[in-house]
Coordinates of C-alpha atoms and ligand atoms in Angstrom, one line a residue:
M1 CA -66.1 -50.4 72.9
S2 CA -64.5 -52.4 70.1
K3 CA -62.1 -53.8 72.7
Q4 CA -65.0 -54.8 75.0
I5 CA -66.8 -56.3 72.0
S6 CA -63.8 -58.3 71.0
E7 CA -63.2 -59.5 74.6
K8 CA -64.0 -63.2 74.9
H9 CA -67.7 -63.9 75.5
P10 CA -69.3 -67.2 76.6
R11 CA -70.2 -69.4 73.7
G12 CA -73.8 -69.3 75.0
L13 CA -74.1 -65.7 73.7
Y14 CA -73.5 -66.9 70.2
V15 CA -76.1 -69.6 70.5
L16 CA -78.6 -66.8 71.5
F17 CA -77.2 -64.5 68.8
F18 CA -77.9 -67.0 66.0
A19 CA -81.3 -68.2 67.4
E20 CA -82.5 -64.6 67.7
M21 CA -81.0 -63.8 64.3
W22 CA -83.2 -66.5 62.6
E23 CA -86.3 -65.5 64.7
R24 CA -85.9 -61.9 63.6
F25 CA -85.3 -63.2 60.0
S26 CA -88.7 -64.6 60.1
Y27 CA -90.4 -61.7 62.0
Y28 CA -89.0 -58.8 59.9
G29 CA -89.0 -60.8 56.7
M30 CA -92.7 -61.6 57.1
R31 CA -93.5 -58.1 58.3
A32 CA -91.8 -56.6 55.2
I33 CA -94.4 -58.1 52.9
L34 CA -97.4 -58.3 55.3
L35 CA -99.0 -54.9 54.5
L36 CA -98.3 -55.4 50.8
F37 CA -100.0 -58.8 50.9
L38 CA -103.0 -57.4 52.8
L39 CA -103.5 -54.6 50.2
D40 CA -102.8 -56.6 47.1
N41 CA -105.7 -57.6 44.9
V42 CA -103.8 -58.5 41.7
R43 CA -101.3 -61.3 42.8
G44 CA -103.5 -63.3 45.1
G45 CA -103.3 -61.0 48.1
M46 CA -106.2 -60.1 50.4
G47 CA -107.3 -56.9 48.7
L48 CA -108.2 -55.1 51.9
D49 CA -108.6 -51.3 51.8
A50 CA -105.9 -49.1 53.3
A51 CA -107.7 -48.5 56.6
E52 CA -108.5 -52.2 57.2
A53 CA -105.0 -53.4 56.1
T54 CA -103.1 -50.9 58.2
A55 CA -105.3 -51.7 61.2
V56 CA -104.6 -55.4 60.8
Y57 CA -100.9 -54.6 60.6
G58 CA -101.1 -52.5 63.7
L59 CA -103.0 -55.1 65.7
Y60 CA -100.6 -57.9 64.7
T61 CA -97.4 -56.0 65.5
A62 CA -98.9 -54.6 68.7
S63 CA -100.0 -58.1 69.8
V64 CA -96.5 -59.4 69.2
Y65 CA -95.0 -57.0 71.8
L66 CA -98.0 -57.1 74.1
L67 CA -97.8 -60.9 74.3
T68 CA -94.3 -60.6 75.7
L69 CA -96.1 -59.9 79.1
P70 CA -97.7 -63.4 79.4
G71 CA -94.6 -64.8 77.7
G72 CA -92.3 -63.5 80.4
W73 CA -94.7 -64.5 83.1
L74 CA -94.9 -68.1 81.8
A75 CA -91.1 -68.4 81.7
D76 CA -90.6 -66.9 85.2
N77 CA -93.3 -69.1 86.8
I78 CA -93.7 -72.3 84.8
F79 CA -91.3 -73.2 81.9
G80 CA -88.1 -71.4 82.6
Q81 CA -86.6 -69.3 79.7
K82 CA -85.0 -72.1 77.7
K83 CA -88.2 -74.1 77.3
A84 CA -90.2 -71.0 76.6
I85 CA -87.8 -70.1 73.8
W86 CA -88.0 -73.6 72.4
Y87 CA -91.8 -73.8 72.5
G88 CA -92.1 -70.2 71.3
G89 CA -89.8 -71.0 68.3
I90 CA -91.9 -74.1 67.4
I91 CA -95.1 -72.1 67.6
I92 CA -93.6 -69.3 65.4
M93 CA -92.5 -71.8 62.8
L94 CA -96.0 -73.4 62.8
G95 CA -97.5 -69.9 62.4
H96 CA -95.4 -69.2 59.3
I97 CA -96.3 -72.6 57.9
I98 CA -100.0 -71.7 58.3
L99 CA -99.3 -68.4 56.5
A100 CA -97.6 -70.3 53.7
I101 CA -100.8 -72.2 52.9
P102 CA -102.8 -70.2 50.4
G103 CA -106.1 -70.9 52.3
G104 CA -108.0 -67.7 52.5
T105 CA -108.7 -65.1 55.2
G106 CA -109.5 -67.3 58.2
I107 CA -106.4 -69.4 57.8
F108 CA -104.2 -66.3 57.3
F109 CA -105.5 -64.6 60.4
L110 CA -105.0 -67.9 62.4
G111 CA -101.4 -67.9 61.2
L112 CA -100.8 -64.3 62.4
V113 CA -102.3 -65.1 65.8
V114 CA -100.0 -68.2 66.1
V115 CA -96.9 -66.2 65.1
A116 CA -97.7 -63.5 67.6
M117 CA -98.2 -66.0 70.4
G118 CA -94.9 -67.8 69.7
T119 CA -93.0 -64.5 69.5
G120 CA -94.5 -63.4 72.9
L121 CA -93.0 -66.5 74.4
L122 CA -89.6 -66.3 72.7
K123 CA -88.7 -62.6 72.5
P124 CA -88.5 -61.4 76.1
N125 CA -86.9 -64.6 77.3
I126 CA -84.1 -64.8 74.9
S127 CA -83.0 -61.3 76.0
S128 CA -83.2 -62.2 79.6
I129 CA -80.9 -65.2 79.2
V130 CA -78.4 -62.8 77.6
G131 CA -78.5 -60.8 80.9
E132 CA -78.3 -64.0 83.0
L133 CA -75.0 -64.9 81.3
Y134 CA -73.4 -61.8 82.9
P135 CA -74.5 -61.7 86.5
E136 CA -71.9 -59.1 87.3
G137 CA -73.7 -56.6 84.9
G138 CA -71.4 -53.8 83.9
A139 CA -69.7 -53.0 80.6
R140 CA -69.4 -56.6 79.5
R141 CA -73.2 -57.1 79.7
D142 CA -73.7 -53.9 77.7
A143 CA -71.2 -55.1 75.1
A144 CA -73.0 -58.5 75.0
F145 CA -76.3 -56.6 74.4
S146 CA -74.7 -54.7 71.6
I147 CA -73.5 -57.9 70.0
F148 CA -77.0 -59.4 70.4
Y149 CA -78.6 -56.2 68.8
M150 CA -76.3 -56.9 65.8
G151 CA -77.8 -60.4 65.6
I152 CA -81.3 -58.9 65.6
N153 CA -80.5 -56.6 62.7
L154 CA -78.4 -59.1 60.7
G155 CA -81.5 -61.4 60.9
S156 CA -83.7 -58.5 59.8
V157 CA -81.5 -57.6 56.8
L158 CA -81.3 -61.3 55.6
G159 CA -85.0 -61.8 56.2
I160 CA -86.2 -58.7 54.4
T161 CA -83.9 -59.5 51.5
I162 CA -84.9 -63.1 51.0
V163 CA -88.6 -63.1 52.2
G164 CA -89.2 -59.7 50.6
Y165 CA -87.7 -60.9 47.2
L166 CA -89.6 -64.2 47.2
G167 CA -92.9 -62.7 48.4
Q168 CA -92.9 -59.7 46.0
K169 CA -91.2 -61.2 42.9
I170 CA -92.4 -64.8 43.0
N171 CA -95.3 -65.6 45.3
W172 CA -96.5 -64.2 48.6
H173 CA -96.9 -67.6 50.2
M174 CA -93.4 -68.7 49.2
G175 CA -92.2 -65.6 51.1
F176 CA -94.1 -66.7 54.2
G177 CA -92.7 -70.3 53.8
A178 CA -89.1 -68.9 53.7
A179 CA -89.9 -67.3 57.1
A180 CA -90.8 -70.7 58.4
V181 CA -87.5 -72.1 57.1
G182 CA -85.6 -69.3 58.9
M183 CA -87.3 -70.1 62.2
F184 CA -86.5 -73.8 61.6
L185 CA -82.8 -73.0 61.3
G186 CA -83.1 -71.0 64.5
L187 CA -84.6 -73.9 66.3
I188 CA -81.8 -76.2 65.2
V189 CA -79.2 -73.8 66.4
F190 CA -80.9 -73.4 69.7
R191 CA -81.5 -77.1 70.2
Y192 CA -77.9 -78.2 69.8
G193 CA -76.3 -75.0 71.0
S194 CA -78.2 -74.7 74.3
Q195 CA -77.6 -78.3 75.3
K196 CA -73.9 -77.6 75.1
Y197 CA -73.4 -74.0 76.0
L198 CA -76.4 -72.9 78.1
Q199 CA -76.4 -75.5 80.8
G200 CA -77.6 -74.0 84.1
F201 CA -79.2 -71.0 82.5
G202 CA -83.0 -70.3 82.0
D203 CA -84.0 -73.6 83.6
V204 CA -87.4 -74.5 85.1
P205 CA -88.0 -72.1 88.0
P206 CA -88.2 -73.6 91.5
V207 CA -91.7 -74.0 92.9
K208 CA -92.6 -70.9 94.9
V209 CA -93.3 -71.3 98.6
V210 CA -96.8 -70.0 99.4
T211 CA -97.2 -68.3 102.7
A212 CA -100.5 -67.1 104.2
E213 CA -99.3 -63.6 103.7
S214 CA -98.3 -64.1 100.0
A215 CA -101.5 -65.9 99.4
A216 CA -103.6 -63.1 100.8
K217 CA -101.6 -60.5 98.8
S218 CA -101.9 -62.4 95.5
G219 CA -105.6 -62.9 96.3
S220 CA -106.3 -59.2 96.7
E221 CA -104.2 -58.4 93.6
R222 CA -106.3 -61.0 91.6
K223 CA -109.5 -59.2 92.8
L224 CA -108.1 -55.9 91.7
G225 CA -107.3 -57.5 88.3
Y226 CA -110.8 -58.8 87.9
G227 CA -112.2 -55.3 88.8
L228 CA -110.0 -53.7 86.1
V229 CA -111.1 -56.2 83.5
A230 CA -114.8 -55.6 84.4
L231 CA -114.3 -51.8 84.2
L232 CA -112.6 -52.1 80.8
V233 CA -115.3 -54.3 79.4
I234 CA -118.0 -51.8 80.6
F235 CA -115.9 -48.9 79.2
L236 CA -115.5 -50.6 75.8
A237 CA -119.2 -51.5 75.7
V238 CA -120.1 -47.8 76.3
L239 CA -117.7 -46.7 73.5
Q240 CA -119.3 -49.3 71.2
L241 CA -122.9 -48.5 72.1
Q242 CA -122.3 -44.7 71.7
G243 CA -120.9 -45.4 68.3
I244 CA -117.5 -43.9 69.2
I245 CA -115.7 -47.0 68.0
D246 CA -117.0 -49.9 65.9
M247 CA -115.3 -53.1 67.0
S248 CA -116.9 -55.1 64.2
T249 CA -114.2 -53.5 61.9
A250 CA -110.5 -54.1 62.0
Q251 CA -109.9 -50.4 62.6
G252 CA -112.4 -50.4 65.5
L253 CA -110.7 -53.5 67.0
A254 CA -107.4 -51.8 66.8
Q255 CA -108.8 -48.7 68.5
G256 CA -110.3 -50.9 71.2
A257 CA -106.9 -52.5 71.7
G258 CA -105.4 -49.1 72.0
V259 CA -107.9 -48.2 74.8
I260 CA -107.0 -51.5 76.6
I261 CA -103.2 -50.9 76.3
V262 CA -103.4 -47.3 77.5
S263 CA -105.7 -48.1 80.5
V264 CA -103.7 -51.1 81.6
S265 CA -100.5 -49.2 81.6
L266 CA -102.0 -46.2 83.4
F267 CA -103.6 -48.4 86.0
Y268 CA -100.4 -50.4 86.5
F269 CA -98.3 -47.3 87.0
L270 CA -100.9 -45.8 89.4
F271 CA -101.1 -49.1 91.3
I272 CA -97.3 -49.4 92.0
L273 CA -97.1 -45.7 92.8
I274 CA -100.0 -45.8 95.3
A275 CA -100.0 -49.4 96.6
G276 CA -96.5 -50.6 95.7
G277 CA -95.0 -49.8 99.1
L278 CA -92.3 -47.7 97.4
T279 CA -90.0 -45.2 99.1
A280 CA -89.9 -41.6 98.0
V281 CA -86.8 -42.2 95.9
E282 CA -88.4 -45.2 94.2
K283 CA -91.6 -43.3 93.5
R284 CA -89.6 -40.5 91.7
R285 CA -87.8 -43.2 89.7
V286 CA -91.2 -44.7 88.7
L287 CA -92.3 -41.2 87.5
V288 CA -89.2 -41.1 85.3
L289 CA -90.2 -44.5 83.9
I290 CA -93.6 -43.0 83.0
V291 CA -91.9 -40.2 81.2
F292 CA -89.7 -42.7 79.3
F293 CA -92.7 -44.9 78.6
L294 CA -94.5 -41.9 76.9
A295 CA -91.4 -40.9 75.0
A296 CA -90.8 -44.5 73.8
A297 CA -94.4 -45.0 72.8
I298 CA -94.3 -41.7 70.7
F299 CA -90.9 -42.7 69.3
W300 CA -92.1 -46.2 68.2
S301 CA -95.3 -44.8 66.8
G302 CA -93.2 -42.9 64.3
F303 CA -90.4 -45.3 63.8
E304 CA -92.5 -48.4 63.3
Q305 CA -94.2 -46.8 60.3
A306 CA -91.3 -48.4 58.5
G307 CA -93.7 -51.3 57.9
S308 CA -96.8 -49.2 57.3
S309 CA -96.9 -45.7 55.8
L310 CA -93.2 -45.7 54.7
Q311 CA -93.7 -49.1 53.1
I312 CA -96.7 -47.8 51.2
F313 CA -94.7 -44.7 50.2
A314 CA -91.8 -47.0 48.9
E315 CA -94.3 -49.2 46.9
R316 CA -96.3 -46.5 45.3
Y317 CA -94.5 -43.2 45.2
T318 CA -90.7 -43.9 45.2
Q319 CA -88.5 -44.3 42.1
R320 CA -86.9 -47.7 42.5
T321 CA -86.0 -48.8 39.0
F322 CA -82.3 -48.9 38.5
G323 CA -80.9 -49.7 35.1
G324 CA -84.0 -51.5 34.1
W325 CA -84.2 -53.6 37.3
E326 CA -87.0 -52.8 39.7
M327 CA -86.0 -53.2 43.4
P328 CA -88.7 -54.9 45.6
S329 CA -90.2 -52.0 47.6
S330 CA -89.9 -54.1 50.9
W331 CA -86.1 -53.8 50.5
F332 CA -86.3 -50.2 51.7
Q333 CA -87.0 -51.6 55.2
N334 CA -83.5 -53.0 55.0
F335 CA -82.0 -49.6 55.4
N336 CA -82.8 -49.7 59.2
G337 CA -80.9 -53.0 59.8
T338 CA -78.0 -52.0 57.6
F339 CA -77.6 -48.6 59.2
I340 CA -77.7 -50.3 62.7
L341 CA -74.9 -52.6 61.7
L342 CA -72.9 -49.6 60.4
F343 CA -73.7 -47.2 63.2
A344 CA -74.0 -49.2 66.4
P345 CA -70.3 -49.6 66.9
I346 CA -69.7 -45.9 66.1
M347 CA -72.4 -44.7 68.5
A348 CA -71.2 -47.0 71.2
S349 CA -67.7 -45.5 70.9
L350 CA -69.1 -42.0 70.7
W351 CA -70.8 -42.5 74.1
I352 CA -67.6 -43.8 75.6
F353 CA -65.6 -41.0 74.1
L354 CA -68.0 -38.4 75.5
S355 CA -68.2 -40.0 78.9
K356 CA -64.4 -40.0 79.3
R357 CA -64.7 -36.2 78.9
G358 CA -67.7 -35.9 81.2
L359 CA -69.9 -35.0 78.2
N360 CA -72.0 -38.1 77.8
P361 CA -75.6 -36.8 77.4
S362 CA -78.0 -38.0 80.2
T363 CA -80.7 -40.6 79.4
P364 CA -83.5 -38.0 79.1
V365 CA -81.4 -36.0 76.7
K366 CA -80.8 -39.1 74.6
F367 CA -84.6 -39.8 74.6
A368 CA -85.2 -36.2 73.5
L369 CA -82.7 -36.6 70.7
A370 CA -84.4 -39.8 69.5
L371 CA -87.7 -37.9 69.3
L372 CA -86.2 -35.0 67.5
L373 CA -84.6 -37.4 65.0
V374 CA -87.8 -39.3 64.4
G375 CA -89.5 -35.9 63.8
A376 CA -86.7 -34.9 61.4
G377 CA -87.2 -38.1 59.5
F378 CA -90.8 -37.3 59.0
F379 CA -89.9 -33.8 57.9
I380 CA -87.9 -35.4 55.1
M381 CA -90.9 -37.5 54.3
E382 CA -93.1 -34.4 54.1
M383 CA -90.7 -33.1 51.5
A384 CA -90.8 -36.4 49.6
S385 CA -94.6 -36.4 49.7
K386 CA -94.7 -32.9 48.2
V387 CA -93.0 -34.4 45.2
A388 CA -95.3 -37.4 45.1
V389 CA -98.5 -35.3 45.1
T390 CA -97.3 -33.6 41.9
G391 CA -97.6 -37.1 40.3
Q392 CA -93.8 -37.7 40.0
L393 CA -92.0 -40.5 41.8
A394 CA -89.9 -39.3 44.7
S395 CA -86.2 -40.0 44.8
P396 CA -85.1 -43.0 46.8
F397 CA -82.8 -40.7 48.7
F398 CA -85.7 -39.4 50.8
L399 CA -86.5 -42.7 52.3
T400 CA -82.8 -43.6 52.7
F401 CA -82.2 -40.4 54.7
T402 CA -85.3 -40.9 56.7
Y403 CA -84.2 -44.4 57.6
M404 CA -80.7 -43.1 58.5
V405 CA -82.0 -40.5 61.0
H406 CA -84.6 -42.9 62.4
T407 CA -81.8 -45.5 63.0
I408 CA -79.6 -43.0 64.8
G409 CA -82.7 -42.1 66.9
E410 CA -83.3 -45.9 67.6
L411 CA -79.7 -46.1 68.8
C412 CA -80.2 -43.2 71.2
L413 CA -83.4 -44.7 72.6
S414 CA -83.7 -48.5 72.3
P415 CA -80.6 -49.9 74.0
V416 CA -80.4 -47.0 76.5
G417 CA -84.1 -47.4 77.4
L418 CA -83.8 -51.2 77.9
S419 CA -80.9 -50.8 80.4
S420 CA -82.4 -47.8 82.2
Y421 CA -85.6 -49.7 82.8
T422 CA -83.6 -52.5 84.5
K423 CA -81.7 -49.9 86.5
L424 CA -84.5 -47.6 87.6
A425 CA -87.2 -50.2 88.4
P426 CA -87.6 -51.0 92.1
K427 CA -86.1 -54.4 92.6
R428 CA -89.2 -56.4 93.1
Y429 CA -90.9 -54.9 90.0
V430 CA -88.0 -55.3 87.5
S431 CA -89.4 -58.1 85.3
Q432 CA -92.9 -56.5 85.3
L433 CA -91.5 -53.1 84.3
M434 CA -89.4 -54.8 81.6
G435 CA -92.7 -56.0 80.2
I436 CA -94.0 -52.5 80.4
W437 CA -91.1 -51.4 78.2
F438 CA -92.3 -53.7 75.5
V439 CA -95.9 -52.4 76.1
A440 CA -94.6 -49.0 75.0
A441 CA -93.4 -50.7 71.7
S442 CA -96.7 -52.4 71.4
L443 CA -98.6 -49.1 71.7
G444 CA -96.2 -47.5 69.2
N445 CA -96.8 -50.3 66.7
L446 CA -100.5 -50.0 67.0
I447 CA -100.5 -46.2 66.4
A448 CA -98.0 -46.7 63.5
G449 CA -100.6 -49.0 61.9
L450 CA -103.7 -46.9 62.7
F451 CA -102.0 -43.7 61.5
A452 CA -101.1 -45.2 58.1
G453 CA -104.9 -45.8 57.6
G454 CA -105.0 -42.3 56.1
F455 CA -102.7 -43.3 53.3
D456 CA -105.4 -44.0 50.8
E457 CA -104.8 -43.4 47.1
E458 CA -107.8 -41.1 47.2
N459 CA -106.3 -39.0 50.0
L460 CA -103.0 -38.4 48.2
Q461 CA -103.2 -34.7 48.7
Q462 CA -103.3 -35.1 52.5
M463 CA -100.1 -37.0 52.7
P464 CA -97.7 -34.0 53.4
A465 CA -100.1 -32.9 56.2
L466 CA -100.2 -36.4 57.7
F467 CA -96.4 -36.6 57.8
N468 CA -96.3 -33.0 59.2
Q469 CA -98.5 -34.1 62.1
V470 CA -95.9 -36.8 63.1
T471 CA -93.1 -34.3 62.8
L472 CA -94.8 -31.7 65.0
F473 CA -95.9 -34.2 67.6
S474 CA -92.5 -35.9 68.0
I475 CA -90.5 -32.7 67.9
G476 CA -92.9 -31.1 70.4
F477 CA -92.5 -33.9 72.9
G478 CA -88.7 -34.0 72.2
L479 CA -88.4 -30.3 72.9
L480 CA -90.4 -30.6 76.1
L481 CA -88.1 -33.3 77.3
L482 CA -85.0 -31.3 76.3
I483 CA -86.3 -28.3 78.3
F484 CA -87.1 -30.4 81.4
W485 CA -84.2 -32.9 81.2
K486 CA -82.6 -31.6 84.5
P487 CA -85.6 -32.3 86.8
V488 CA -86.1 -35.6 85.1
K489 CA -82.4 -36.5 85.7
N490 CA -82.7 -35.4 89.3
W491 CA -85.7 -37.7 89.8
M492 CA -83.5 -40.6 88.6
G493 CA -81.7 -40.2 92.0
G494 CA -78.1 -40.7 91.0
I495 CA -78.7 -43.5 88.4
S496 CA -77.6 -42.5 84.9
Ligands
LIG501 N1 -85.6 -53.7 66.5 C1 -85.6 -54.2 67.9 C2 -86.0 -55.6 67.9 O1 -86.5 -56.1 66.9 C3 -86.4 -53.4 68.8 C4 -87.8 -53.4 68.6 C5 -88.7 -52.7 69.6 O2 -88.4 -52.8 70.8 N2 -89.7 -52.1 69.2 O3 -85.8 -56.3 68.8

């Protein structure tokens, strides 16, 4: 792997690396202080209660990943990837500038919406140009994605350190402003770098030729889409009128978003299975993608609590004063990025070492491992919360170890999942199914936010039980996948 990584890569990869690094600087930097700002009622934060604040957090992070669907579509059909990244970056920067204005609730929420829209436009398209740089696929493309993943995490570490420090130690809005500066630097890199090194990639797509057949097909798909929207509206109205969810609150809105995400994904999978014109082999592969979708959604719903329940735990219940200096609680989120930078090359060499001996675990086994690891991380948190309920501060080692096992889990699932989605998807559905991969992350983020709503100071005693639920759920699904990995692998039909 290290040889592949050091092999010469096109300069364009480094343009994308640095542009994505600064974008992730702004995303993770802002995310590190978001929940703290929403909860704070002492330093000019919003002073929301835990249930509302975590629901806003879940809605925001879920939207970021959900909006990658229209973002990918706009690039494929209208702008081309390069323009989508450029406009997306400008929109993100404007969003952070709006967040930097201390202008009250309305302005703040507007800023969040703007950042989410810009990220939806930038995020999927920057990764697809990375793929485009290596049309031959293969090991060089995998190596390029590993380098790119390092850029993501380097950006996250720098962002959390700088934005977290400024936001928590000086002023919330100064932190948000620093995120805007980060995105500005990313735009400069992209502007000058892409003119020189990305010529001929991610350009405006050619106008599609419309035939009578394709027009009829897209017409009937549009009707089906309208039908689904109408059904969803009716379903949500029934839930609201029956008092099952209350969409006038942030929590209710987040629950409504969950209903929409689950229904759309379910419908989409059913649609391509029934009406997608797939062969028997392709159908079985789509079933595997459904299993991976579920596993990924469960994984992210535990993992992405990094910014919700684990952040609350770092802030309130973790000992973080060292020699008289108090570490900003958001810095704990840095352990993820730092461990990725440390472990990614090791894990990549491990997979190569194992596959040379015919021992490389299959993708379903790697997914199962990821779920078991996320469960193990929450088991550690259960132990930590048992210390916290006695009124003592928990040792920082608990969170450190949790982040370590979660990161190893991420490395088993995230890069592997991304590439198996591209490989298993029937050719004509590749980009849509790539979008569905991000929808799993969106659902996970939403649940990660909603789940943390139980972390109220009044509910302190329940904390170990809450963490225990996540452990049981992820380990349960992980074991199921571990038991049934063989049939799942067989359904993959020769693709590993
Ligand atoms: N940490 C990775 C990133 O920021 C993956 C996130 C995800 O897919 N949920 O790109």
